[in-house]
PDB file of C-alpha atoms in Angstrom:
ATOM      1  CA  MET A   2     -23.897  37.307  -4.381  1.00  0.00           C
ATOM      2  CA  PHE A   3     -22.756  35.804  -7.624  1.00  0.00           C
ATOM      3  CA  THR A   4     -20.721  37.485 -10.324  1.00  0.00           C
ATOM      4  CA  LYS A   5     -20.709  36.469 -13.929  1.00  0.00           C
ATOM      5  CA  CYS A   6     -17.421  34.851 -15.044  1.00  0.00           C
ATOM      6  CA  LYS A   7     -15.746  36.323 -18.067  1.00  0.00           C
ATOM      7  CA  ASN A   8     -14.641  34.104 -20.925  1.00  0.00           C
ATOM      8  CA  PHE A   9     -10.915  34.507 -21.350  1.00  0.00           C
ATOM      9  CA  GLU A  10      -9.731  33.832 -24.871  1.00  0.00           C
ATOM     10  CA  ILE A  11      -6.200  33.260 -26.023  1.00  0.00           C
ATOM     11  CA  PRO A  12      -4.976  36.491 -27.617  1.00  0.00           C
ATOM     12  CA  THR A  13      -4.659  36.275 -31.379  1.00  0.00           C
ATOM     13  CA  SER A  14      -1.136  37.661 -30.965  1.00  0.00           C
ATOM     14  CA  GLN A  15      -0.084  34.623 -28.902  1.00  0.00           C
ATOM     15  CA  PRO A  16       2.552  32.625 -30.844  1.00  0.00           C
ATOM     16  CA  VAL A  17       2.084  28.873 -31.233  1.00  0.00           C
ATOM     17  CA  THR A  18       4.855  26.235 -31.445  1.00  0.00           C
ATOM     18  CA  SER A  19       5.202  22.451 -31.125  1.00  0.00           C
ATOM     19  CA  ASP A  20       7.748  20.132 -29.515  1.00  0.00           C
ATOM     20  CA  VAL A  21      10.309  18.312 -31.680  1.00  0.00           C
ATOM     21  CA  LEU A  22      11.857  14.834 -31.456  1.00  0.00           C
ATOM     22  CA  VAL A  23      14.996  14.307 -33.559  1.00  0.00           C
ATOM     23  CA  ALA A  24      17.955  11.896 -33.743  1.00  0.00           C
ATOM     24  CA  THR A  25      21.590  12.979 -33.672  1.00  0.00           C
ATOM     25  CA  GLY A  26      22.833  13.763 -37.156  1.00  0.00           C
ATOM     26  CA  GLY A  27      19.307  14.502 -38.330  1.00  0.00           C
ATOM     27  CA  ARG A  28      17.514  17.706 -39.331  1.00  0.00           C
ATOM     28  CA  MET A  29      14.762  19.453 -37.418  1.00  0.00           C
ATOM     29  CA  THR A  30      12.416  22.320 -38.215  1.00  0.00           C
ATOM     30  CA  LEU A  31      11.139  24.793 -35.636  1.00  0.00           C
ATOM     31  CA  THR A  32       7.892  26.508 -36.654  1.00  0.00           C
ATOM     32  CA  CYS A  33       6.218  29.423 -34.891  1.00  0.00           C
ATOM     33  CA  THR A  34       2.916  30.908 -36.051  1.00  0.00           C
ATOM     34  CA  VAL A  35       0.716  33.774 -34.904  1.00  0.00           C
ATOM     35  CA  ASP A  36      -2.702  34.955 -36.092  1.00  0.00           C
ATOM     36  CA  ASP A  37      -2.320  38.660 -35.331  1.00  0.00           C
ATOM     37  CA  HIS A  38       1.239  39.902 -35.643  1.00  0.00           C
ATOM     38  CA  GLU A  39       0.367  43.478 -34.574  1.00  0.00           C
ATOM     39  CA  GLU A  40       3.013  44.748 -36.964  1.00  0.00           C
ATOM     40  CA  SER A  41       5.782  42.973 -35.049  1.00  0.00           C
ATOM     41  CA  SER A  42       8.247  40.291 -36.144  1.00  0.00           C
ATOM     42  CA  LEU A  43       8.716  36.823 -34.697  1.00  0.00           C
ATOM     43  CA  GLN A  44      11.978  35.680 -33.114  1.00  0.00           C
ATOM     44  CA  TRP A  45      13.492  32.257 -32.317  1.00  0.00           C
ATOM     45  CA  SER A  46      15.970  31.834 -29.424  1.00  0.00           C
ATOM     46  CA  ASN A  47      17.917  28.743 -28.325  1.00  0.00           C
ATOM     47  CA  PRO A  48      18.029  27.260 -24.780  1.00  0.00           C
ATOM     48  CA  ALA A  49      20.905  29.630 -23.936  1.00  0.00           C
ATOM     49  CA  GLN A  50      18.591  32.518 -24.910  1.00  0.00           C
ATOM     50  CA  GLN A  51      20.743  33.398 -27.897  1.00  0.00           C
ATOM     51  CA  THR A  52      18.711  34.831 -30.753  1.00  0.00           C
ATOM     52  CA  LEU A  53      18.810  32.584 -33.813  1.00  0.00           C
ATOM     53  CA  TYR A  54      16.587  34.553 -36.185  1.00  0.00           C
ATOM     54  CA  PHE A  55      14.642  37.782 -35.842  1.00  0.00           C
ATOM     55  CA  GLY A  56      12.268  37.717 -38.758  1.00  0.00           C
ATOM     56  CA  GLU A  57      14.375  36.936 -41.799  1.00  0.00           C
ATOM     57  CA  LYS A  58      17.545  38.278 -40.177  1.00  0.00           C
ATOM     58  CA  ARG A  59      20.114  35.744 -38.994  1.00  0.00           C
ATOM     59  CA  ALA A  60      21.492  36.555 -35.540  1.00  0.00           C
ATOM     60  CA  LEU A  61      23.744  33.591 -34.701  1.00  0.00           C
ATOM     61  CA  ARG A  62      26.615  32.512 -36.928  1.00  0.00           C
ATOM     62  CA  ASP A  63      25.932  28.807 -37.221  1.00  0.00           C
ATOM     63  CA  ASN A  64      25.729  27.475 -40.767  1.00  0.00           C
ATOM     64  CA  ARG A  65      23.622  24.537 -39.569  1.00  0.00           C
ATOM     65  CA  ILE A  66      20.768  26.958 -38.874  1.00  0.00           C
ATOM     66  CA  GLN A  67      18.849  28.089 -41.950  1.00  0.00           C
ATOM     67  CA  LEU A  68      15.745  30.139 -42.620  1.00  0.00           C
ATOM     68  CA  VAL A  69      12.838  28.082 -43.973  1.00  0.00           C
ATOM     69  CA  LYS A  70      10.027  30.652 -44.011  1.00  0.00           C
ATOM     70  CA  SER A  71       9.573  34.181 -42.723  1.00  0.00           C
ATOM     71  CA  THR A  72       6.264  36.036 -43.002  1.00  0.00           C
ATOM     72  CA  LYS A  73       4.310  38.315 -40.703  1.00  0.00           C
ATOM     73  CA  ASN A  74       2.463  35.257 -39.364  1.00  0.00           C
ATOM     74  CA  GLU A  75       5.154  32.549 -39.399  1.00  0.00           C
ATOM     75  CA  LEU A  76       8.823  32.044 -38.677  1.00  0.00           C
ATOM     76  CA  SER A  77      10.274  28.611 -39.476  1.00  0.00           C
ATOM     77  CA  ILE A  78      13.934  27.691 -39.211  1.00  0.00           C
ATOM     78  CA  SER A  79      15.827  24.422 -39.620  1.00  0.00           C
ATOM     79  CA  ILE A  80      18.842  22.996 -37.805  1.00  0.00           C
ATOM     80  CA  SER A  81      20.831  20.286 -39.598  1.00  0.00           C
ATOM     81  CA  ASN A  82      23.394  17.792 -38.279  1.00  0.00           C
ATOM     82  CA  VAL A  83      21.700  17.927 -34.888  1.00  0.00           C
ATOM     83  CA  ALA A  84      23.912  17.235 -31.867  1.00  0.00           C
ATOM     84  CA  LEU A  85      23.061  16.247 -28.285  1.00  0.00           C
ATOM     85  CA  SER A  86      23.979  19.776 -27.227  1.00  0.00           C
ATOM     86  CA  ASP A  87      21.053  21.122 -29.298  1.00  0.00           C
ATOM     87  CA  GLU A  88      18.573  19.609 -26.846  1.00  0.00           C
ATOM     88  CA  GLY A  89      16.537  21.940 -24.681  1.00  0.00           C
ATOM     89  CA  GLU A  90      13.767  24.505 -24.643  1.00  0.00           C
ATOM     90  CA  TYR A  91      13.580  26.929 -27.575  1.00  0.00           C
ATOM     91  CA  THR A  92      11.583  30.161 -27.371  1.00  0.00           C
ATOM     92  CA  CYS A  93       9.522  31.957 -29.986  1.00  0.00           C
ATOM     93  CA  SER A  94       8.799  35.577 -29.107  1.00  0.00           C
ATOM     94  CA  ILE A  95       6.716  38.375 -30.592  1.00  0.00           C
ATOM     95  CA  PHE A  96       7.456  41.861 -29.340  1.00  0.00           C
ATOM     96  CA  THR A  97       3.959  43.141 -28.744  1.00  0.00           C
ATOM     97  CA  MET A  98       2.848  44.967 -25.596  1.00  0.00           C
ATOM     98  CA  PRO A  99       3.329  42.893 -23.560  1.00  0.00           C
ATOM     99  CA  VAL A 100       5.878  40.567 -25.173  1.00  0.00           C
ATOM    100  CA  ARG A 101       4.373  37.129 -25.799  1.00  0.00           C
ATOM    101  CA  THR A 102       6.329  33.896 -25.953  1.00  0.00           C
ATOM    102  CA  ALA A 103       5.828  30.202 -26.707  1.00  0.00           C
ATOM    103  CA  LYS A 104       8.141  27.319 -25.852  1.00  0.00           C
ATOM    104  CA  ALA A 105       9.185  24.314 -27.947  1.00  0.00           C
ATOM    105  CA  MET A 106      10.977  21.423 -26.258  1.00  0.00           C
ATOM    106  CA  VAL A 107      13.567  19.746 -28.481  1.00  0.00           C
ATOM    107  CA  THR A 108      14.474  16.193 -27.454  1.00  0.00           C
ATOM    108  CA  VAL A 109      17.538  14.704 -29.144  1.00  0.00           C
ATOM    109  CA  LEU A 110      17.857  10.912 -29.405  1.00  0.00           C
ATOM    110  CA  GLY A 111      21.333   9.365 -29.314  1.00  0.00           C
ATOM    111  CA  VAL A 112      21.765   6.814 -32.116  1.00  0.00           C
ATOM    112  CA  PRO A 113      23.460   3.605 -30.862  1.00  0.00           C
ATOM    113  CA  GLN A 114      26.772   2.575 -32.387  1.00  0.00           C
ATOM    114  CA  GLU A 115      27.313  -0.715 -34.208  1.00  0.00           C
ATOM    115  CA  PRO A 116      27.260  -3.577 -31.680  1.00  0.00           C
ATOM    116  CA  GLN A 117      30.318  -5.721 -31.006  1.00  0.00           C
ATOM    117  CA  ILE A 118      30.307  -9.369 -29.916  1.00  0.00           C
ATOM    118  CA  ILE A 119      33.059 -10.350 -27.460  1.00  0.00           C
ATOM    119  CA  GLY A 120      33.885 -13.691 -25.869  1.00  0.00           C
ATOM    120  CA  TYR A 121      34.065 -15.992 -28.870  1.00  0.00           C
ATOM    121  CA  ASP A 122      37.582 -16.492 -30.212  1.00  0.00           C
ATOM    122  CA  ARG A 123      37.963 -20.272 -30.436  1.00  0.00           C
ATOM    123  CA  PRO A 124      35.839 -23.373 -31.155  1.00  0.00           C
ATOM    124  CA  ILE A 125      33.513 -24.530 -28.373  1.00  0.00           C
ATOM    125  CA  ARG A 126      33.294 -28.152 -27.274  1.00  0.00           C
ATOM    126  CA  GLU A 127      30.010 -29.961 -27.643  1.00  0.00           C
ATOM    127  CA  ASN A 128      27.784 -29.825 -24.521  1.00  0.00           C
ATOM    128  CA  GLN A 129      29.702 -26.861 -23.099  1.00  0.00           C
ATOM    129  CA  ASN A 130      28.125 -23.428 -22.580  1.00  0.00           C
ATOM    130  CA  ALA A 131      28.826 -20.581 -24.971  1.00  0.00           C
ATOM    131  CA  GLU A 132      29.187 -17.296 -23.081  1.00  0.00           C
ATOM    132  CA  LEU A 133      29.033 -14.177 -25.248  1.00  0.00           C
ATOM    133  CA  ARG A 134      28.862 -10.449 -24.607  1.00  0.00           C
ATOM    134  CA  CYS A 135      27.408  -7.762 -26.893  1.00  0.00           C
ATOM    135  CA  THR A 136      28.173  -4.065 -26.374  1.00  0.00           C
ATOM    136  CA  THR A 137      26.816  -0.874 -27.940  1.00  0.00           C
ATOM    137  CA  SER A 138      27.440   2.749 -26.925  1.00  0.00           C
ATOM    138  CA  GLY A 139      25.985   6.165 -27.705  1.00  0.00           C
ATOM    139  CA  SER A 140      22.258   5.497 -27.285  1.00  0.00           C
ATOM    140  CA  LYS A 141      19.806   7.905 -25.630  1.00  0.00           C
ATOM    141  CA  PRO A 142      17.690   6.546 -24.081  1.00  0.00           C
ATOM    142  CA  ALA A 143      19.409   3.190 -23.532  1.00  0.00           C
ATOM    143  CA  ALA A 144      19.136   0.792 -26.492  1.00  0.00           C
ATOM    144  CA  ASN A 145      17.491  -2.625 -26.470  1.00  0.00           C
ATOM    145  CA  ILE A 146      19.644  -5.700 -27.270  1.00  0.00           C
ATOM    146  CA  ARG A 147      18.340  -9.089 -28.421  1.00  0.00           C
ATOM    147  CA  TRP A 148      20.123 -12.338 -29.268  1.00  0.00           C
ATOM    148  CA  TYR A 149      19.342 -14.870 -32.007  1.00  0.00           C
ATOM    149  CA  LYS A 150      20.662 -18.358 -32.802  1.00  0.00           C
ATOM    150  CA  GLY A 151      19.843 -18.658 -36.466  1.00  0.00           C
ATOM    151  CA  PRO A 152      16.201 -17.448 -36.734  1.00  0.00           C
ATOM    152  CA  GLU A 153      15.431 -18.390 -33.117  1.00  0.00           C
ATOM    153  CA  GLU A 154      15.506 -15.706 -30.407  1.00  0.00           C
ATOM    154  CA  LEU A 155      17.542 -16.639 -27.344  1.00  0.00           C
ATOM    155  CA  GLU A 156      16.042 -15.965 -23.933  1.00  0.00           C
ATOM    156  CA  GLY A 157      17.740 -15.317 -20.621  1.00  0.00           C
ATOM    157  CA  ALA A 158      20.139 -12.517 -21.566  1.00  0.00           C
ATOM    158  CA  ARG A 159      21.324 -10.241 -18.745  1.00  0.00           C
ATOM    159  CA  ASN A 160      21.412  -6.584 -19.817  1.00  0.00           C
ATOM    160  CA  SER A 161      23.022  -3.678 -17.992  1.00  0.00           C
ATOM    161  CA  GLU A 162      23.500  -0.012 -18.830  1.00  0.00           C
ATOM    162  CA  THR A 163      25.950   2.685 -17.764  1.00  0.00           C
ATOM    163  CA  LYS A 164      26.165   6.358 -18.661  1.00  0.00           C
ATOM    164  CA  ASP A 165      28.848   7.391 -21.121  1.00  0.00           C
ATOM    165  CA  ALA A 166      31.455  10.035 -20.280  1.00  0.00           C
ATOM    166  CA  ASN A 167      29.275  12.801 -21.787  1.00  0.00           C
ATOM    167  CA  GLY A 168      26.631  12.139 -19.114  1.00  0.00           C
ATOM    168  CA  LYS A 169      23.830  11.926 -21.687  1.00  0.00           C
ATOM    169  CA  THR A 170      24.149   8.687 -23.662  1.00  0.00           C
ATOM    170  CA  PHE A 171      24.383   5.081 -22.518  1.00  0.00           C
ATOM    171  CA  THR A 172      26.528   2.004 -23.082  1.00  0.00           C
ATOM    172  CA  VAL A 173      24.488  -1.185 -22.965  1.00  0.00           C
ATOM    173  CA  VAL A 174      26.069  -4.594 -22.305  1.00  0.00           C
ATOM    174  CA  SER A 175      24.193  -7.853 -22.841  1.00  0.00           C
ATOM    175  CA  LEU A 176      25.467 -11.228 -21.601  1.00  0.00           C
ATOM    176  CA  ILE A 177      24.102 -14.517 -22.958  1.00  0.00           C
ATOM    177  CA  SER A 178      24.928 -18.115 -22.016  1.00  0.00           C
ATOM    178  CA  PHE A 179      23.533 -21.234 -23.697  1.00  0.00           C
ATOM    179  CA  PRO A 180      24.505 -24.913 -24.131  1.00  0.00           C
ATOM    180  CA  VAL A 181      26.069 -25.910 -27.445  1.00  0.00           C
ATOM    181  CA  THR A 182      25.323 -29.110 -29.360  1.00  0.00           C
ATOM    182  CA  LYS A 183      26.915 -30.520 -32.467  1.00  0.00           C
ATOM    183  CA  ALA A 184      23.879 -29.276 -34.418  1.00  0.00           C
ATOM    184  CA  ASP A 185      25.038 -25.718 -33.638  1.00  0.00           C
ATOM    185  CA  ASP A 186      28.193 -26.058 -35.722  1.00  0.00           C
ATOM    186  CA  GLN A 187      28.317 -23.176 -38.263  1.00  0.00           C
ATOM    187  CA  VAL A 188      25.107 -21.676 -36.870  1.00  0.00           C
ATOM    188  CA  GLU A 189      25.077 -17.860 -36.813  1.00  0.00           C
ATOM    189  CA  ILE A 190      24.712 -16.107 -33.452  1.00  0.00           C
ATOM    190  CA  THR A 191      23.417 -12.551 -33.902  1.00  0.00           C
ATOM    191  CA  CYS A 192      23.240  -9.608 -31.516  1.00  0.00           C
ATOM    192  CA  THR A 193      20.680  -6.990 -32.658  1.00  0.00           C
ATOM    193  CA  VAL A 194      20.255  -3.445 -31.375  1.00  0.00           C
ATOM    194  CA  GLY A 195      16.901  -1.695 -31.584  1.00  0.00           C
ATOM    195  CA  HIS A 196      16.205   1.938 -30.745  1.00  0.00           C
ATOM    196  CA  GLU A 197      13.520   4.567 -31.258  1.00  0.00           C
ATOM    197  CA  SER A 198      16.002   6.665 -33.251  1.00  0.00           C
ATOM    198  CA  MET A 199      15.940   3.840 -35.851  1.00  0.00           C
ATOM    199  CA  PRO A 200      12.188   3.022 -36.027  1.00  0.00           C
ATOM    200  CA  ASN A 201      12.320   1.021 -39.246  1.00  0.00           C
ATOM    201  CA  THR A 202      15.652  -0.761 -38.910  1.00  0.00           C
ATOM    202  CA  PHE A 203      18.212  -2.146 -36.482  1.00  0.00           C
ATOM    203  CA  LYS A 204      21.956  -2.680 -36.177  1.00  0.00           C
ATOM    204  CA  SER A 205      23.464  -6.122 -35.745  1.00  0.00           C
ATOM    205  CA  SER A 206      26.650  -8.146 -35.427  1.00  0.00           C
ATOM    206  CA  SER A 207      27.018 -11.908 -36.053  1.00  0.00           C
ATOM    207  CA  GLN A 208      29.418 -14.752 -35.317  1.00  0.00           C
ATOM    208  CA  LYS A 209      29.399 -18.310 -36.656  1.00  0.00           C
ATOM    209  CA  LEU A 210      29.842 -21.011 -34.054  1.00  0.00           C
ATOM    210  CA  GLN A 211      32.461 -23.708 -34.472  1.00  0.00           C
ATOM    211  CA  VAL A 212      31.660 -26.784 -32.399  1.00  0.00           C
ATOM    212  CA  LEU A 213      34.191 -29.490 -31.523  1.00  0.00           C
ATOM    213  CA  CYS A 214      32.248 -32.747 -31.497  1.00  0.00           C
ATOM    214  CA  LYS A 215      32.974 -35.602 -29.119  1.00  0.00           C
ATOM    215  CA  CYS A 216      33.880 -38.422 -31.487  1.00  0.00           C
ATOM    216  CA  PRO A 217      33.450 -42.018 -30.227  1.00  0.00           C
ATOM    217  CA  PHE A 218      36.724 -43.847 -29.532  1.00  0.00           C
ATOM    218  CA  LEU A 219      37.227 -46.569 -32.113  1.00  0.00           C
ATOM    219  CA  ILE A 220      39.141 -49.753 -31.201  1.00  0.00           C
ATOM    220  CA  PRO A 221      41.290 -50.773 -34.187  1.00  0.00           C
ATOM    221  CA  MET A 222      40.585 -54.183 -35.593  1.00  0.00           C
ATOM    222  CA  ILE A 223      43.510 -56.480 -36.450  1.00  0.00           C
ATOM    223  CA  VAL A 224      42.836 -58.965 -39.195  1.00  0.00           C
ATOM    224  CA  ILE A 225      45.297 -61.852 -39.536  1.00  0.00           C
ATOM    225  CA  VAL A 226      45.398 -63.257 -43.028  1.00  0.00           C
ATOM    226  CA  GLY A 227      46.561 -66.783 -43.818  1.00  0.00           C
ATOM    227  CA  TRP A 228      46.283 -68.297 -40.387  1.00  0.00           C
TER     228      TRP A 228
END
């Protein structure tokens, strides 16, 4: 015997949210909408289940959190100067019977710090290897480091990453070694840091090479006049 399946539709009182990706120091907006409010107000709560706003009423004393829009069908709030601790799952609730909720996952990107080049503090002799290290901290996920000699990208760098003390961000170290010629004198070596928190730019640090050339030994000539 067969029974006819019923078509289950999403209740019009079901709130709708969307996930958010934001960089530290930035500003994010959390928006929750509902078609049928059933004469109830919307509420936003943080990952610790602390109420942030119930309708247009502020519940948590945090000046970074501001009301953007509050109507029967929408509750939007903003959080400025976002920190890593703001990451997590936020909840929008509407107190119908039964209570309906929707989740919004906030992912916070750690912006990498300015890179620093270490290992170059004196001129390098011609035909010797230059060995340099570039370090950047604070990225989440781990940043990408590239090396350039003038406009030319250098290959063969060895990159490693370790977690910072906060357990969330990373320090990335890149080691590069390359032979130096006299043509490299005054050439700029650049370490660049790219990261998804900086989609249209990068951070960099540069050093100019000083190369000690091997000069040919000249035998002095003695000219005797009047012999």
